[in-house]
PDB file of C-alpha atoms in Angstrom:
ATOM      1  CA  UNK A 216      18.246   6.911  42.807  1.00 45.00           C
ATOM      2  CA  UNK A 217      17.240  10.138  42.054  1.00 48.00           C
ATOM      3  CA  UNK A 218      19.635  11.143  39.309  1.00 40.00           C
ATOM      4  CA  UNK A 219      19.301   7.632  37.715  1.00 43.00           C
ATOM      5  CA  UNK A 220      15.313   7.920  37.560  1.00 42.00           C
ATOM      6  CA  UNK A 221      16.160  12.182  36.176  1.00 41.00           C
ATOM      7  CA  UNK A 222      18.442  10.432  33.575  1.00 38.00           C
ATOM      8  CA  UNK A 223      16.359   7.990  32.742  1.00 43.00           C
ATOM      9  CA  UNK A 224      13.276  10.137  31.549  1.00 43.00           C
ATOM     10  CA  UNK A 225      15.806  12.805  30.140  1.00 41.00           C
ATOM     11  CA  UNK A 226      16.968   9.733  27.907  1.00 43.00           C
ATOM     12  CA  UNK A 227      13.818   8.808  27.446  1.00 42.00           C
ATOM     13  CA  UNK A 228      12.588  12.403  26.196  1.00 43.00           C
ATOM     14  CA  UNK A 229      15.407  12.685  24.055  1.00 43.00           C
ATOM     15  CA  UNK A 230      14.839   9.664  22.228  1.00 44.00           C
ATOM     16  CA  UNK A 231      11.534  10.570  21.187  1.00 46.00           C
ATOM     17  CA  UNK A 232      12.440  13.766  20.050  1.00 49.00           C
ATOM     18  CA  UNK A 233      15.289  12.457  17.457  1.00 50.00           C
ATOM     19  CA  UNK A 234      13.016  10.823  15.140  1.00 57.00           C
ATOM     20  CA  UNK A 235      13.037   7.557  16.320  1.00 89.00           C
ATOM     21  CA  UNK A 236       9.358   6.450  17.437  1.00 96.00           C
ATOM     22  CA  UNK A 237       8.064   4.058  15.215  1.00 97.00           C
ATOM     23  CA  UNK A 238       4.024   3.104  14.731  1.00 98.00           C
ATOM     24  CA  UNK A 239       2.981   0.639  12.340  1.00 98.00           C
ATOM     25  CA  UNK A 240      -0.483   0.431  10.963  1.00 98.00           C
ATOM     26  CA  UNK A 241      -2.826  -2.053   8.438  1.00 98.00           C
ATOM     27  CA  UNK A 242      -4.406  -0.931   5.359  1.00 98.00           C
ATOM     28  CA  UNK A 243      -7.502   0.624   6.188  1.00 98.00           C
ATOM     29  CA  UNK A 244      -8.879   0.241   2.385  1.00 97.00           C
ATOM     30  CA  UNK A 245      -7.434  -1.557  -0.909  1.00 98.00           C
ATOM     31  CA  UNK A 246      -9.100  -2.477  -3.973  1.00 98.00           C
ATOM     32  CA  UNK A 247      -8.528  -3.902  -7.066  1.00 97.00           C
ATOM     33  CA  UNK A 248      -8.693  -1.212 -10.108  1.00 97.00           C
ATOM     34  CA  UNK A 249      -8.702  -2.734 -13.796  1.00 95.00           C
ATOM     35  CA  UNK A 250      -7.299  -0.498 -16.730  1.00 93.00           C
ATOM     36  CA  UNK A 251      -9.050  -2.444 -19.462  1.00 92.00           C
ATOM     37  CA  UNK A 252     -11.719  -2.311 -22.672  1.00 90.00           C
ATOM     38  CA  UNK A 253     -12.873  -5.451 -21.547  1.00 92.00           C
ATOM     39  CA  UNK A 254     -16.981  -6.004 -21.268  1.00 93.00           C
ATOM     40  CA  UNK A 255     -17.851  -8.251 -19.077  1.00 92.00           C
ATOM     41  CA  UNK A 256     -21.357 -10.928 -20.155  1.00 95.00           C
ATOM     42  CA  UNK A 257     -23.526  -8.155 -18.859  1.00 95.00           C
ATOM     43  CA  UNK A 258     -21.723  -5.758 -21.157  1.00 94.00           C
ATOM     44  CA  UNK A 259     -20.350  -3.526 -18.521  1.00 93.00           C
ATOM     45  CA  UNK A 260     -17.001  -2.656 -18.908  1.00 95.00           C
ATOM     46  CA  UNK A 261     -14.805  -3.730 -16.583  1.00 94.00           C
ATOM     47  CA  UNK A 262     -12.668  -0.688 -15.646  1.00 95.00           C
ATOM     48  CA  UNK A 263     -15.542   0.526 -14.376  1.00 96.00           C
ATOM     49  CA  UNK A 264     -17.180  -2.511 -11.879  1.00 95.00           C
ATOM     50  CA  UNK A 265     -15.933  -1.546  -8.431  1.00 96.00           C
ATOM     51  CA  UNK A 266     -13.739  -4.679  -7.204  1.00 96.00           C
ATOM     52  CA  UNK A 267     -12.541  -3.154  -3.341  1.00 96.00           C
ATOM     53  CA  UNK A 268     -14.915  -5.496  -1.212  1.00 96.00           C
ATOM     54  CA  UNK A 269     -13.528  -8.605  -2.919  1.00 97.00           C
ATOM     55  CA  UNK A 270     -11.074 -10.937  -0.852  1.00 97.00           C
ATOM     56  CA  UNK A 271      -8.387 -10.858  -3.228  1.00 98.00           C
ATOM     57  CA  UNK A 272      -6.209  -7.955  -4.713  1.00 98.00           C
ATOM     58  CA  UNK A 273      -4.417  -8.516  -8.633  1.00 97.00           C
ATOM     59  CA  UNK A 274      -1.405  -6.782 -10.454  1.00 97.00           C
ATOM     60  CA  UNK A 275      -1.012  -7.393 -13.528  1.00 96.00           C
ATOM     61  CA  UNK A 276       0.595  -5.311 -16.850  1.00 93.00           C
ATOM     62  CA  UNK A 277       0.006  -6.563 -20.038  1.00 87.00           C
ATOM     63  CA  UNK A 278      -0.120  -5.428 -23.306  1.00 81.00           C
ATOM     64  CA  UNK A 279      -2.980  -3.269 -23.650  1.00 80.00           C
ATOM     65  CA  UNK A 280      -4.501  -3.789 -20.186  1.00 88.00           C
ATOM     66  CA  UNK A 281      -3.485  -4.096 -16.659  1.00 92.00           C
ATOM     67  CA  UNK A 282      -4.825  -3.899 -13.067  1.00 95.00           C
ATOM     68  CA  UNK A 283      -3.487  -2.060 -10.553  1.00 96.00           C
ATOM     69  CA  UNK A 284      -3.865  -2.647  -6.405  1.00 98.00           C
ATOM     70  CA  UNK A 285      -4.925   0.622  -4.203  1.00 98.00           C
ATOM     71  CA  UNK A 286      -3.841   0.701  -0.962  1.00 98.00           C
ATOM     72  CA  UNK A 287      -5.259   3.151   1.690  1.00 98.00           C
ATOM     73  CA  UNK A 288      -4.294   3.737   5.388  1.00 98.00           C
ATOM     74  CA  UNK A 289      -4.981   5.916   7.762  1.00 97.00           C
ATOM     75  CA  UNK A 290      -2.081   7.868   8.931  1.00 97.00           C
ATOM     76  CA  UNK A 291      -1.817   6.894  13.508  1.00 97.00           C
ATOM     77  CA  UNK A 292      -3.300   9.667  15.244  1.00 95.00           C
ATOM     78  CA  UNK A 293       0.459   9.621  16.722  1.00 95.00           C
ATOM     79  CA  UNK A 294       1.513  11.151  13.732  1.00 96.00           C
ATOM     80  CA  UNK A 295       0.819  15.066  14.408  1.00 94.00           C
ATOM     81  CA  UNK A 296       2.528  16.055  11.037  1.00 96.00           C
ATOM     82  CA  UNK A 297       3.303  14.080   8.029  1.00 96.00           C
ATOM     83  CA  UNK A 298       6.231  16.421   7.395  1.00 95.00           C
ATOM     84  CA  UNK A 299       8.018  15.159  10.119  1.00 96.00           C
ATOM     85  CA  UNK A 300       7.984  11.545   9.195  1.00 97.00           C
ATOM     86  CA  UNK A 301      11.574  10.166   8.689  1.00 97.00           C
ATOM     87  CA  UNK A 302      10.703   7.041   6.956  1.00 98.00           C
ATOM     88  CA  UNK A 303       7.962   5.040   5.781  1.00 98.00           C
ATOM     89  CA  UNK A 304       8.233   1.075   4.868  1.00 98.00           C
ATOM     90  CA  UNK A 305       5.587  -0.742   3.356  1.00 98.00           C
ATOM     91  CA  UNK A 306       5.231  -4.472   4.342  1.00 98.00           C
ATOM     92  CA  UNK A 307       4.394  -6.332   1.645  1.00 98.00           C
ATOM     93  CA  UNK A 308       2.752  -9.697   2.818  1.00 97.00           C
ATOM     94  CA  UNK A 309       3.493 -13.221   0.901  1.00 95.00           C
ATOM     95  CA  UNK A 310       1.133 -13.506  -1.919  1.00 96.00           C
ATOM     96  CA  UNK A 311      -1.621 -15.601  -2.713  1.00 96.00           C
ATOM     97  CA  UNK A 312      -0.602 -16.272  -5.687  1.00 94.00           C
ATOM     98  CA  UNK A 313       3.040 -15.295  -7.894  1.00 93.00           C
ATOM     99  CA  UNK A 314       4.913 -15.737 -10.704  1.00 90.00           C
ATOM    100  CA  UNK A 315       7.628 -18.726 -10.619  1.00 88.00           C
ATOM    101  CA  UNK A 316       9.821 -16.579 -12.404  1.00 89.00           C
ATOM    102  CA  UNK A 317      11.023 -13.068 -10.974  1.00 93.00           C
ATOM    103  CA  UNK A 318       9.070  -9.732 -11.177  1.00 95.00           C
ATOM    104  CA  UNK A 319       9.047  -6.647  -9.359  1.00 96.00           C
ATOM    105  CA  UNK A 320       6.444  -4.406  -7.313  1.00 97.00           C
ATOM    106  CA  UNK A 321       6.446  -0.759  -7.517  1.00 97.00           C
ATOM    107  CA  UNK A 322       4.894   1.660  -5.635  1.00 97.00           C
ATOM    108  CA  UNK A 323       3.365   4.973  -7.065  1.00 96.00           C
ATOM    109  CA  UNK A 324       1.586   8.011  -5.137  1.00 94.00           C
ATOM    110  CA  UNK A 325      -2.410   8.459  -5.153  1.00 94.00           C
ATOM    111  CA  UNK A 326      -4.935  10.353  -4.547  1.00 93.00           C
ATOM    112  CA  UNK A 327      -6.520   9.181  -0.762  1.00 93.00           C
ATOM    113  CA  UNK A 328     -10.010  10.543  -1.682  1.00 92.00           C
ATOM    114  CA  UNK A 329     -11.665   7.162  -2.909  1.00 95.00           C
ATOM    115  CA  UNK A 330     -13.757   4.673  -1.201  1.00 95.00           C
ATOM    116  CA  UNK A 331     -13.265   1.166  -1.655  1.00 95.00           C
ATOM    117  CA  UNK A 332     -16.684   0.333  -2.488  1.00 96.00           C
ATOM    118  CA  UNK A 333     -17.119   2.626  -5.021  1.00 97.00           C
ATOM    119  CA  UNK A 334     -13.510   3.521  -6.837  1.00 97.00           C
ATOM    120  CA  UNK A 335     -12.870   2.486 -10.389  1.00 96.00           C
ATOM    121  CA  UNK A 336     -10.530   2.815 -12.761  1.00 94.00           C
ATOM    122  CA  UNK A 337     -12.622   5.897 -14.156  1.00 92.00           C
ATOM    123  CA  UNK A 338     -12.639   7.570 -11.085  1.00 91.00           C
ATOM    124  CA  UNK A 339      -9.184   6.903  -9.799  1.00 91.00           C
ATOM    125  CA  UNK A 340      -6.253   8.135 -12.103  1.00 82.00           C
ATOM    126  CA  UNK A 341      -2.960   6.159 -12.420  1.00 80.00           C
ATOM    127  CA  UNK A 342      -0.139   8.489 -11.024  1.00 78.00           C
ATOM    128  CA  UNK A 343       3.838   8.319 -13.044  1.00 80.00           C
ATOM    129  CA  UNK A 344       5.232   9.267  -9.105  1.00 91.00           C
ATOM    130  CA  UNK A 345       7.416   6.181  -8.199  1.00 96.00           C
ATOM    131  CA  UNK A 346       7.529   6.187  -4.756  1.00 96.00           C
ATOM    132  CA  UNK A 347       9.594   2.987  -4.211  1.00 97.00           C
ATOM    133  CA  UNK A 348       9.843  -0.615  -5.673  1.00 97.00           C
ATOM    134  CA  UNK A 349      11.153  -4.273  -4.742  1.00 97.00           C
ATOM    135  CA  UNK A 350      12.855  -6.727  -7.130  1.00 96.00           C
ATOM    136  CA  UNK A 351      11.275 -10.024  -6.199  1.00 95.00           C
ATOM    137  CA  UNK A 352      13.314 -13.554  -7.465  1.00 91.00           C
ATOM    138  CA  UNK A 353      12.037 -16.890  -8.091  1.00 83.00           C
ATOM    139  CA  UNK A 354      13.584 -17.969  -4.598  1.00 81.00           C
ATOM    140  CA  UNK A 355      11.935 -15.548  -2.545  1.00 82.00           C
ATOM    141  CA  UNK A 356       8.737 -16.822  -1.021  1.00 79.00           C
ATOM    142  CA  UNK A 357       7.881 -13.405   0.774  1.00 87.00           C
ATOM    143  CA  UNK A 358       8.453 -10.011  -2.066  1.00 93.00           C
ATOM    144  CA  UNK A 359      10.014  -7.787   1.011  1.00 92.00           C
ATOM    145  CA  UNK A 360       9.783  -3.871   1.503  1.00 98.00           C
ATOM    146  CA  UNK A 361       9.101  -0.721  -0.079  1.00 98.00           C
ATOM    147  CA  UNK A 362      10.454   2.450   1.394  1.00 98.00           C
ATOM    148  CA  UNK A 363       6.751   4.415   0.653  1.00 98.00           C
ATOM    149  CA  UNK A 364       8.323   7.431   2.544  1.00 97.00           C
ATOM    150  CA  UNK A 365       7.126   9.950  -0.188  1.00 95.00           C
ATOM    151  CA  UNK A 366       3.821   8.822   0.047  1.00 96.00           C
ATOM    152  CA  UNK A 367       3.655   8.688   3.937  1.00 97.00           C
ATOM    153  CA  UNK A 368       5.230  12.590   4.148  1.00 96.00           C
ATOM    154  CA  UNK A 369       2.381  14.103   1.600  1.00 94.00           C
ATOM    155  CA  UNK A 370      -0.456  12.215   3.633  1.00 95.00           C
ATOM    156  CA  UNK A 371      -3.561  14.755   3.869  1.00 93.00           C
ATOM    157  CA  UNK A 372      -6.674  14.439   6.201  1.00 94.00           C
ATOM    158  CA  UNK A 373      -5.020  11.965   8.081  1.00 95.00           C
ATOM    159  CA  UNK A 374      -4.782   9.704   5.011  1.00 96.00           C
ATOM    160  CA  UNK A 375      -2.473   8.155   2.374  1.00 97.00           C
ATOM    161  CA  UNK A 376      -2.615   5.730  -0.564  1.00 97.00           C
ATOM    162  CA  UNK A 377      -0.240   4.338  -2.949  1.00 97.00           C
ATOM    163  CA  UNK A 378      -1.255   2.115  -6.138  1.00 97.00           C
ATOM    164  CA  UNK A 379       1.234  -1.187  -6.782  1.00 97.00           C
ATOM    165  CA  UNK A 380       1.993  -2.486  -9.807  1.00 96.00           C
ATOM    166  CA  UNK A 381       4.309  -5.304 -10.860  1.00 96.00           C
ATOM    167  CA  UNK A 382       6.869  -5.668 -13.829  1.00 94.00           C
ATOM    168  CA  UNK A 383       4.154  -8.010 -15.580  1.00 83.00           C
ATOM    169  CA  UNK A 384       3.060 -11.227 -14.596  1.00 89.00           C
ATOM    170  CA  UNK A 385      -0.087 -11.350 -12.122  1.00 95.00           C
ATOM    171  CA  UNK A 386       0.208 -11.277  -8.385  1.00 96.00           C
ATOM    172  CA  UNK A 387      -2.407 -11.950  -5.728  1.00 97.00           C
ATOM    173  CA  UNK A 388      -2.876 -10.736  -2.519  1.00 98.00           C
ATOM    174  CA  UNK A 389      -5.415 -11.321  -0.068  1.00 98.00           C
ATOM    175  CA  UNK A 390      -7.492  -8.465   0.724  1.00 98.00           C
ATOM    176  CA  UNK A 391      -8.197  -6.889   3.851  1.00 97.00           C
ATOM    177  CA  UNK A 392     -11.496  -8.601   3.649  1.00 96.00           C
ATOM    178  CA  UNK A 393      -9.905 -11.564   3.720  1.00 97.00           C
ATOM    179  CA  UNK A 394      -9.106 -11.062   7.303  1.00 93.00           C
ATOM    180  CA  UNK A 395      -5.623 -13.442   6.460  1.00 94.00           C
ATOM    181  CA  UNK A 396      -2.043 -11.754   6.009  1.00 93.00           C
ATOM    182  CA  UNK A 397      -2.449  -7.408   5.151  1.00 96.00           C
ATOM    183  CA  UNK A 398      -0.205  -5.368   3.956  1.00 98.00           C
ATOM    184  CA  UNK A 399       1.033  -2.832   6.722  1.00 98.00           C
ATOM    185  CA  UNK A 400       3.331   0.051   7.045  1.00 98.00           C
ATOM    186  CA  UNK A 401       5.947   0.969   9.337  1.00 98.00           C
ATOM    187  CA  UNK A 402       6.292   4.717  10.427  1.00 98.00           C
ATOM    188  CA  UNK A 403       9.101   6.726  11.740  1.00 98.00           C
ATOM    189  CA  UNK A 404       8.376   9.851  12.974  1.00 96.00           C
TER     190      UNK A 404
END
């Protein structure tokens, strides 16, 4: 009995070691950022009202304006070092409201140093560093995954973010705040 128990947690220890625990987490923050000239009837512009406490999230591209979601976890205290992360998936829940046609979702690094109650489009800068993407069809009712493991690995202060964008036509998502279906990640350290 012994050897089978001393096998057993050998296994066991050897198993965590090759990469293979996995942790998954919700976002932490998200907000909805708006790269536009519009003014609203107050005559603030837009870009600049802060959107993160709202229920929903929007991603949109059109042509001269768009709206980006930003997404913000907090990297499981399980996860020593970032560096050592193997792979990073980012569940993307069914949306609010989509498209009937297809479209796609791409993921691009950001800065973690925002808070959803106060970013804007003024004070967080798109990023041009793809992380990962999903092509979505007209048949799919949930968009699927995006391997974020890019973002996941340059984490700092126990934090990450990634903004999502789609190929053109608005998507919704329900917030955080919304307390209904999150986005989460999947981490494999």
């Amino acid at each position: 009995m012994k050897v089978i128990a001393i096998l057993s947690a050998l296994a066991t220890v050897a198993f965590a070691k090759s990469g293979n625990n996995v942790v998954s987490t919700d976002v932490a923050r998200d907000t909805t950022l708006a790269y536009n000239g519009f003014q609203n009837a107050d005559g603030t512009f837009d870009a600049l009202v802060p959107k993160g406490l709202k229920d929903t999230l929007v991603t949109f591209k059109g042509n001269r304006d768009y709206e980006r979601i930003l997404l913000g976890f907090d990297m499981p205290s399980k996860v020593k070092d970032p560096s050592q992360i193997t792979k990073c998936v980012l569940h993307v829940p069914t949306p609010k409201d989509a498209p009937s046609g297809s479209y796609s979702l791409t993921a691009f690094s950001a800065s973690s140093n925002w808070d959803e109650a106060t970013a804007n489009a003024q004070t967080q800068i798109t990023s041009v560093r793809q992380v990962g993407s999903v092509s979505v069809s007209d048949k799919d009712e949930k968009p699927g995954d995006i391997d974020i493991t890019g973002a996941c690995q340059a984490a700092a202060e126990g934090k990450f973010s990634i903004f999502l964008d789609t190929s053109g036509p608005a998507v919704t998502f329900y917030s955080h705040q919304a307390n209904k279906d999150k986005f989460s990640v999947d981490i494999t350290y």
